[in-house]
Coordinates of C-alpha atoms in Angstrom, one line a residue:
M169 CA -10.4 -40.8 -75.0
S170 CA -13.1 -41.6 -72.5
D171 CA -13.5 -39.7 -69.2
E172 CA -12.2 -42.8 -67.4
T173 CA -9.0 -42.8 -69.4
T174 CA -8.6 -39.0 -69.1
C175 CA -8.8 -39.4 -65.3
V176 CA -5.8 -41.7 -65.5
R177 CA -3.9 -40.0 -68.3
A178 CA -4.0 -36.3 -67.8
P179 CA -3.2 -34.3 -70.9
A180 CA 0.4 -33.4 -71.4
I181 CA 1.4 -29.8 -70.8
S182 CA 4.5 -27.8 -71.7
D183 CA 7.1 -26.9 -69.1
D184 CA 8.9 -24.4 -71.3
G185 CA 10.0 -21.4 -69.3
Y186 CA 9.5 -23.1 -66.0
V187 CA 12.6 -22.9 -63.8
S188 CA 12.4 -23.3 -60.1
L189 CA 14.9 -22.8 -57.3
A190 CA 13.3 -25.6 -55.4
P191 CA 14.2 -29.2 -56.4
S192 CA 11.4 -31.0 -58.2
V193 CA 10.1 -34.0 -56.4
H194 CA 9.9 -37.0 -58.7
R195 CA 7.8 -39.8 -57.2
V196 CA 7.7 -43.1 -59.0
S197 CA 7.7 -46.8 -58.7
T198 CA 7.2 -47.8 -62.4
I199 CA 9.5 -46.3 -65.1
V200 CA 7.9 -46.4 -68.5
F201 CA 9.8 -47.1 -71.7
P202 CA 9.2 -45.9 -75.3
D203 CA 9.0 -49.4 -76.8
S204 CA 9.4 -53.1 -76.0
A205 CA 13.0 -53.2 -77.2
D206 CA 14.0 -50.4 -74.9
Y207 CA 12.3 -52.2 -72.0
A208 CA 14.1 -55.5 -72.9
N209 CA 17.4 -53.8 -73.0
R210 CA 16.9 -51.7 -69.8
A211 CA 20.1 -53.1 -68.2
E212 CA 22.0 -51.2 -70.8
R213 CA 21.0 -48.0 -69.1
G214 CA 23.7 -48.8 -66.5
V215 CA 23.8 -48.6 -62.7
D216 CA 22.8 -45.0 -62.7
G217 CA 20.1 -45.2 -65.4
Y218 CA 16.4 -45.1 -64.6
S219 CA 14.7 -48.4 -64.9
Y220 CA 12.7 -48.8 -61.6
G221 CA 11.8 -46.4 -58.8
L222 CA 13.8 -48.2 -56.2
G223 CA 17.0 -47.4 -58.1
G224 CA 16.4 -43.6 -57.8
T225 CA 14.8 -40.6 -59.4
P226 CA 16.1 -37.2 -60.5
T227 CA 15.4 -36.0 -56.9
T228 CA 17.5 -38.7 -55.3
R229 CA 20.3 -38.2 -57.9
K230 CA 20.4 -34.5 -57.1
L231 CA 20.9 -35.2 -53.4
Q232 CA 23.5 -37.8 -54.2
A233 CA 25.4 -35.3 -56.3
A234 CA 25.3 -32.7 -53.6
I235 CA 26.6 -35.0 -50.9
N236 CA 29.2 -36.5 -53.3
K237 CA 30.6 -33.0 -54.0
L238 CA 30.7 -32.0 -50.3
E239 CA 32.5 -35.3 -49.4
A240 CA 34.9 -35.0 -52.4
A241 CA 34.0 -38.6 -53.1
E242 CA 33.7 -40.9 -56.2
G243 CA 30.2 -42.0 -55.4
T244 CA 27.4 -41.6 -52.8
L245 CA 24.5 -43.9 -51.9
L246 CA 21.4 -43.0 -49.9
L247 CA 19.9 -45.2 -47.2
P248 CA 16.9 -45.1 -44.9
S249 CA 19.0 -44.2 -41.9
G250 CA 22.6 -43.6 -40.7
Q251 CA 22.6 -47.1 -39.1
A252 CA 21.4 -48.6 -42.4
A253 CA 24.3 -46.9 -44.1
I254 CA 26.8 -48.4 -41.7
M255 CA 25.3 -51.9 -42.0
L256 CA 25.4 -51.7 -45.8
V257 CA 29.2 -51.1 -45.6
F258 CA 29.6 -54.1 -43.2
V259 CA 27.6 -56.6 -45.1
S260 CA 29.1 -55.5 -48.5
V261 CA 32.7 -55.8 -47.3
L262 CA 32.8 -58.6 -44.7
K263 CA 32.4 -62.3 -45.3
P264 CA 32.6 -65.4 -43.0
G265 CA 36.1 -65.6 -41.5
D266 CA 36.7 -61.9 -41.6
T267 CA 37.1 -59.6 -38.6
V268 CA 36.0 -56.0 -38.2
L269 CA 37.6 -53.6 -35.7
I270 CA 35.2 -51.2 -34.1
P271 CA 36.1 -48.4 -31.6
D272 CA 34.8 -48.6 -28.0
C273 CA 33.0 -45.3 -28.6
A274 CA 31.0 -46.4 -31.6
Y275 CA 27.3 -45.8 -31.9
P276 CA 25.9 -48.6 -29.7
P277 CA 23.8 -50.3 -32.5
V278 CA 27.1 -50.9 -34.4
R279 CA 28.2 -53.1 -31.5
S280 CA 24.8 -54.8 -31.3
F281 CA 24.9 -55.6 -35.0
C282 CA 28.3 -57.1 -34.7
Q283 CA 27.3 -59.3 -31.7
D284 CA 23.8 -60.3 -32.8
F285 CA 24.0 -60.4 -36.6
L286 CA 27.6 -60.8 -37.8
A287 CA 28.9 -63.1 -35.1
P288 CA 26.3 -65.9 -35.8
R289 CA 27.3 -65.7 -39.4
G290 CA 31.0 -66.3 -38.8
I291 CA 32.1 -62.7 -38.9
E292 CA 34.1 -61.6 -35.9
H293 CA 34.6 -58.2 -34.3
R294 CA 37.1 -56.8 -31.9
V295 CA 36.9 -53.6 -30.0
Y296 CA 39.8 -51.2 -29.8
D297 CA 40.3 -48.3 -27.4
P298 CA 39.9 -45.0 -29.4
R299 CA 42.3 -43.4 -26.9
A300 CA 45.1 -45.8 -27.7
S301 CA 48.0 -45.0 -29.9
I302 CA 48.0 -45.8 -33.6
N303 CA 50.7 -48.4 -32.9
E304 CA 48.5 -50.1 -30.3
V305 CA 45.5 -50.2 -32.7
S306 CA 47.8 -51.5 -35.5
S307 CA 48.9 -54.3 -33.3
M308 CA 45.4 -55.7 -33.7
F309 CA 45.8 -56.0 -37.4
A310 CA 45.6 -59.8 -37.7
E311 CA 45.6 -61.5 -41.1
N312 CA 41.8 -61.8 -41.1
V313 CA 41.0 -58.2 -40.3
R314 CA 39.2 -56.8 -43.3
L315 CA 37.8 -53.5 -42.0
V316 CA 38.6 -50.9 -39.4
W317 CA 35.7 -48.6 -38.3
I318 CA 36.3 -45.1 -37.0
E319 CA 33.9 -42.7 -35.2
T320 CA 35.6 -39.4 -34.5
P321 CA 34.7 -37.8 -32.2
G322 CA 33.2 -40.7 -30.4
S323 CA 29.5 -40.9 -29.7
T324 CA 28.8 -39.0 -26.4
T325 CA 32.4 -39.2 -25.1
M326 CA 34.1 -37.3 -27.9
E327 CA 37.4 -39.3 -28.3
M328 CA 39.4 -38.1 -31.3
T329 CA 41.2 -40.4 -33.7
D330 CA 44.2 -39.6 -35.9
V331 CA 42.4 -40.7 -39.1
S332 CA 45.3 -40.2 -41.6
A333 CA 47.7 -42.2 -39.4
L334 CA 45.2 -45.0 -38.9
V335 CA 44.4 -45.1 -42.6
S336 CA 48.1 -45.2 -43.6
S337 CA 48.7 -48.1 -41.1
A338 CA 45.6 -50.0 -42.2
H339 CA 46.1 -49.6 -45.9
A340 CA 49.7 -50.8 -45.6
K341 CA 48.2 -54.2 -44.5
G342 CA 45.5 -54.2 -47.2
I343 CA 42.8 -53.3 -44.6
L344 CA 39.8 -51.1 -45.5
V345 CA 38.8 -48.1 -43.4
G346 CA 35.3 -46.7 -42.8
C347 CA 34.3 -43.6 -40.8
D348 CA 31.2 -42.3 -39.2
N349 CA 31.5 -38.5 -39.8
T350 CA 28.1 -37.4 -38.5
W351 CA 29.4 -35.1 -35.7
A352 CA 31.6 -33.1 -38.0
T353 CA 29.7 -33.3 -41.3
P354 CA 31.6 -32.8 -44.5
L355 CA 31.7 -29.0 -43.8
N356 CA 34.2 -29.7 -40.9
F357 CA 36.0 -32.8 -42.1
K358 CA 36.3 -34.8 -45.3
P359 CA 37.4 -38.3 -44.5
V360 CA 37.8 -39.3 -48.2
S361 CA 40.5 -36.7 -48.5
A362 CA 42.2 -38.3 -45.6
G363 CA 42.2 -41.7 -47.4
V364 CA 39.1 -43.3 -45.8
D365 CA 37.4 -45.8 -48.1
F366 CA 33.8 -45.5 -46.8
V367 CA 32.2 -42.4 -45.1
V368 CA 28.9 -42.5 -43.5
E369 CA 26.7 -39.5 -42.6
A370 CA 23.5 -39.7 -40.6
L371 CA 21.6 -37.2 -42.8
T372 CA 18.9 -37.3 -40.1
K373 CA 20.9 -34.8 -38.2
Y374 CA 22.6 -31.6 -39.6
A375 CA 21.7 -32.2 -43.2
G376 CA 18.0 -32.8 -42.6
G377 CA 18.2 -30.2 -39.9
H378 CA 14.6 -30.2 -38.6
S379 CA 14.2 -33.5 -36.6
D380 CA 11.6 -34.7 -39.0
I381 CA 13.4 -37.1 -41.3
L382 CA 15.5 -40.3 -41.3
M383 CA 18.2 -40.9 -43.9
G384 CA 21.8 -41.9 -44.2
S385 CA 24.5 -41.8 -46.8
V386 CA 27.6 -43.8 -47.8
S387 CA 30.3 -42.0 -49.8
V388 CA 33.2 -43.9 -51.2
G389 CA 36.7 -43.1 -52.5
R390 CA 36.6 -45.5 -55.4
R391 CA 34.1 -46.1 -58.1
D392 CA 34.3 -49.9 -57.9
W393 CA 33.2 -49.7 -54.2
Y394 CA 30.3 -47.6 -55.3
L395 CA 29.2 -50.2 -57.8
S396 CA 29.6 -53.0 -55.3
L397 CA 27.6 -51.2 -52.6
K398 CA 25.0 -50.2 -55.2
S399 CA 24.5 -53.8 -56.2
M400 CA 24.2 -55.0 -52.6
M401 CA 21.7 -52.2 -51.9
S402 CA 19.6 -53.3 -54.9
M403 CA 19.6 -56.9 -53.8
M404 CA 18.4 -55.9 -50.4
G405 CA 15.7 -53.7 -51.8
L406 CA 16.9 -50.6 -50.1
G407 CA 15.8 -47.2 -51.3
V408 CA 14.7 -43.7 -50.0
S409 CA 11.7 -41.5 -50.6
P410 CA 12.1 -38.6 -53.1
D411 CA 10.0 -36.5 -50.7
D412 CA 12.5 -37.1 -48.0
C413 CA 15.4 -36.3 -50.4
A414 CA 13.8 -33.0 -51.2
L415 CA 13.6 -32.2 -47.5
V416 CA 17.3 -33.0 -47.0
L417 CA 18.2 -30.9 -50.1
R418 CA 16.3 -28.0 -48.4
G419 CA 18.1 -28.7 -45.1
I420 CA 21.5 -28.7 -46.8
E421 CA 20.9 -25.1 -48.1
T422 CA 20.9 -23.8 -44.5
M423 CA 23.3 -26.3 -43.0
P424 CA 26.3 -24.1 -43.0
L425 CA 24.5 -21.3 -41.2
R426 CA 22.9 -23.6 -38.7
L427 CA 26.1 -25.5 -38.0
R428 CA 28.2 -22.4 -37.5
H429 CA 25.6 -20.9 -35.1
A430 CA 25.4 -24.1 -33.1
E431 CA 29.2 -24.5 -33.1
K432 CA 29.7 -20.9 -31.7
I433 CA 27.1 -21.2 -29.0
A434 CA 28.1 -24.8 -28.0
F435 CA 31.7 -23.8 -27.6
A436 CA 30.9 -20.7 -25.6
F437 CA 28.7 -22.8 -23.3
A438 CA 31.3 -25.6 -23.0
K439 CA 34.0 -23.1 -22.2
R440 CA 31.8 -21.4 -19.6
I441 CA 30.9 -24.6 -18.0
S442 CA 34.5 -25.9 -17.8
E443 CA 35.5 -22.7 -16.1
T444 CA 32.7 -23.2 -13.5
V445 CA 33.1 -26.9 -12.8
A446 CA 36.2 -29.2 -13.1
P447 CA 37.4 -28.9 -16.7
E448 CA 37.8 -32.6 -17.2
L449 CA 34.1 -33.1 -16.7
V450 CA 33.4 -31.2 -20.0
L451 CA 33.9 -33.2 -23.2
H452 CA 34.4 -31.0 -26.3
P453 CA 37.4 -31.5 -28.6
A454 CA 37.6 -27.7 -29.4
L455 CA 38.5 -27.0 -25.7
E456 CA 42.3 -26.8 -25.2
H457 CA 42.2 -29.1 -22.2
D458 CA 40.5 -31.9 -24.2
P459 CA 42.8 -34.9 -24.9
G460 CA 41.9 -34.8 -28.6
H461 CA 42.2 -31.1 -29.1
A462 CA 45.5 -31.2 -31.1
I463 CA 44.0 -33.7 -33.6
W464 CA 40.8 -31.7 -33.9
K465 CA 42.7 -28.4 -34.4
R466 CA 45.0 -29.9 -37.0
D467 CA 42.4 -31.8 -39.1
F468 CA 39.0 -30.2 -38.6
A469 CA 37.7 -26.9 -40.1
G470 CA 35.3 -26.4 -37.1
A471 CA 33.1 -28.2 -34.5
S472 CA 29.5 -29.1 -34.2
G473 CA 26.9 -28.1 -31.7
V474 CA 27.2 -31.3 -29.7
F475 CA 29.2 -31.8 -26.5
S476 CA 28.9 -33.7 -23.2
I477 CA 29.3 -33.3 -19.5
I478 CA 30.2 -36.1 -17.1
I479 CA 27.9 -36.0 -14.0
P480 CA 29.5 -37.3 -10.8
D481 CA 27.4 -39.9 -9.0
D482 CA 26.8 -37.8 -6.0
K483 CA 25.4 -35.0 -8.2
A484 CA 23.3 -37.2 -10.6
S485 CA 19.9 -36.9 -8.9
A486 CA 20.1 -33.1 -8.6
V487 CA 21.3 -32.7 -12.2
I488 CA 18.5 -35.0 -13.5
A489 CA 15.9 -33.0 -11.6
A490 CA 17.3 -29.8 -13.3
V491 CA 17.2 -31.5 -16.7
D492 CA 13.6 -32.6 -16.1
H493 CA 12.6 -29.0 -15.4
A494 CA 14.3 -27.4 -18.4
E495 CA 12.1 -25.0 -20.2
T496 CA 13.8 -24.4 -23.5
F497 CA 15.8 -27.6 -24.0
S498 CA 13.8 -30.8 -24.9
I499 CA 14.9 -34.3 -23.8
G500 CA 15.6 -36.7 -26.6
A501 CA 18.1 -38.5 -28.8
S502 CA 19.8 -37.4 -32.0
W503 CA 21.0 -33.9 -32.7
G504 CA 21.4 -31.3 -35.5
G505 CA 17.9 -30.0 -35.6
T506 CA 16.6 -26.5 -34.8
H507 CA 15.6 -27.6 -31.3
S508 CA 18.2 -27.9 -28.5
L509 CA 18.3 -31.3 -26.8
L510 CA 19.5 -32.9 -23.6
A511 CA 20.2 -36.6 -23.5
P512 CA 21.2 -38.0 -20.1
M513 CA 22.7 -41.5 -20.6
S514 CA 24.8 -44.2 -19.1
I515 CA 27.5 -45.8 -21.3
A516 CA 28.7 -48.5 -19.0
A517 CA 26.8 -51.4 -20.8
D518 CA 28.2 -50.3 -24.1
R519 CA 31.9 -50.1 -23.3
T520 CA 34.7 -52.7 -23.1
F521 CA 37.6 -50.6 -21.8
P522 CA 37.7 -48.7 -18.5
W523 CA 37.1 -45.0 -18.9
P524 CA 36.9 -42.4 -16.1
G525 CA 33.3 -41.7 -16.7
N526 CA 32.1 -45.2 -17.5
S527 CA 30.0 -45.5 -14.3
N528 CA 28.7 -42.0 -14.4
T529 CA 25.7 -40.4 -16.1
I530 CA 26.8 -38.4 -19.1
L531 CA 24.7 -35.5 -20.3
R532 CA 24.9 -34.9 -24.0
I533 CA 23.9 -31.4 -25.1
S534 CA 22.9 -30.5 -28.6
I535 CA 22.5 -26.8 -29.4
G536 CA 19.8 -25.6 -31.8
L537 CA 18.5 -22.2 -32.8
E538 CA 16.8 -20.9 -29.7
D539 CA 18.0 -17.7 -28.0
P540 CA 21.2 -18.4 -26.2
D541 CA 20.1 -16.6 -23.1
D542 CA 17.0 -18.8 -22.8
L543 CA 19.2 -21.9 -23.2
W544 CA 21.7 -20.7 -20.6
R545 CA 19.0 -20.2 -18.0
D546 CA 18.3 -24.0 -18.3
L547 CA 22.0 -24.9 -18.3
S548 CA 22.8 -22.6 -15.3
R549 CA 20.3 -24.6 -13.2
I550 CA 22.1 -27.8 -14.3
I551 CA 25.5 -26.3 -13.6
N552 CA 24.4 -25.1 -10.2
A553 CA 23.3 -28.6 -9.4
L554 CA 26.6 -29.9 -10.6
A555 CA 28.8 -27.4 -8.9

């Protein structure tokens, strides 16, 4: 071969004896075939066969298999973000004339997607109060309701849902159920085992674990839904980078240790704060005074490192000043990384039902891996401003 061809086609080498603990990163767009007949019959390789890079590589398959086992699911798909994973479920399940029920505490872009994308296409949504009884939510099960979405605990405000009871009620009416399980991760709660049809994880957070990657997953309880969502994903041209998958695989290796550390420190801080200020201002389902504590204790194997504090209006300016002068915490969205985060936010514009803290600033706290004493120095200033 000429030098030019050798530059393109490097000589083959043997990988006999090469075994690595780290997952190999397989980057590809074009998959090559041994002959023309095999290329012509590539569809026979099946939905999980290799025929083009967008459909996955051994690296993406390895991550899918890991998440699938953690979720106790029948199939898992990888998406560019947690939000993309939720949207894949919605567009795959819903058609014009259908209605989806979403909780008032859902991740705000879910509501925006329903209002700005689904509604103009003839798909309705209704909002339910996550603090309502299962009977109250079930009373909304009209004939055209196709999907009920759950987020437990709720984004920022930590409302808990009795997942098994809601699944039982929905399935009795032929309604599908999906759940955003990002706060808990499959280490603390396995929604598929509770009967949920679709489970979404924002792998951006605890699975990735280092605040440097965006990815989401959908795990399903039935193989036919895996095939349906996989087909929709292919039509939409959605895929993920094998390099990103390798980073998530690396993050998952330490996720149990990071999650348990964050859980322990976050609970200790939440308990300490609730004993200093009014307990009802601290939102954490593992606290005994929390309205959702009984459900959390019954269904969950643990908590995460995320909780919130309601900031009364007359204390907001002082608290925000303390937040702005934090030395160890950073200010930013998301959670689950090694860095601890503070996120002051208002939820009023994203809620339908009245809630005691609707008009207040809510400070969401995510605990990372810094020294707890350094973190508490920042929090003590915030608590002093609050108290």
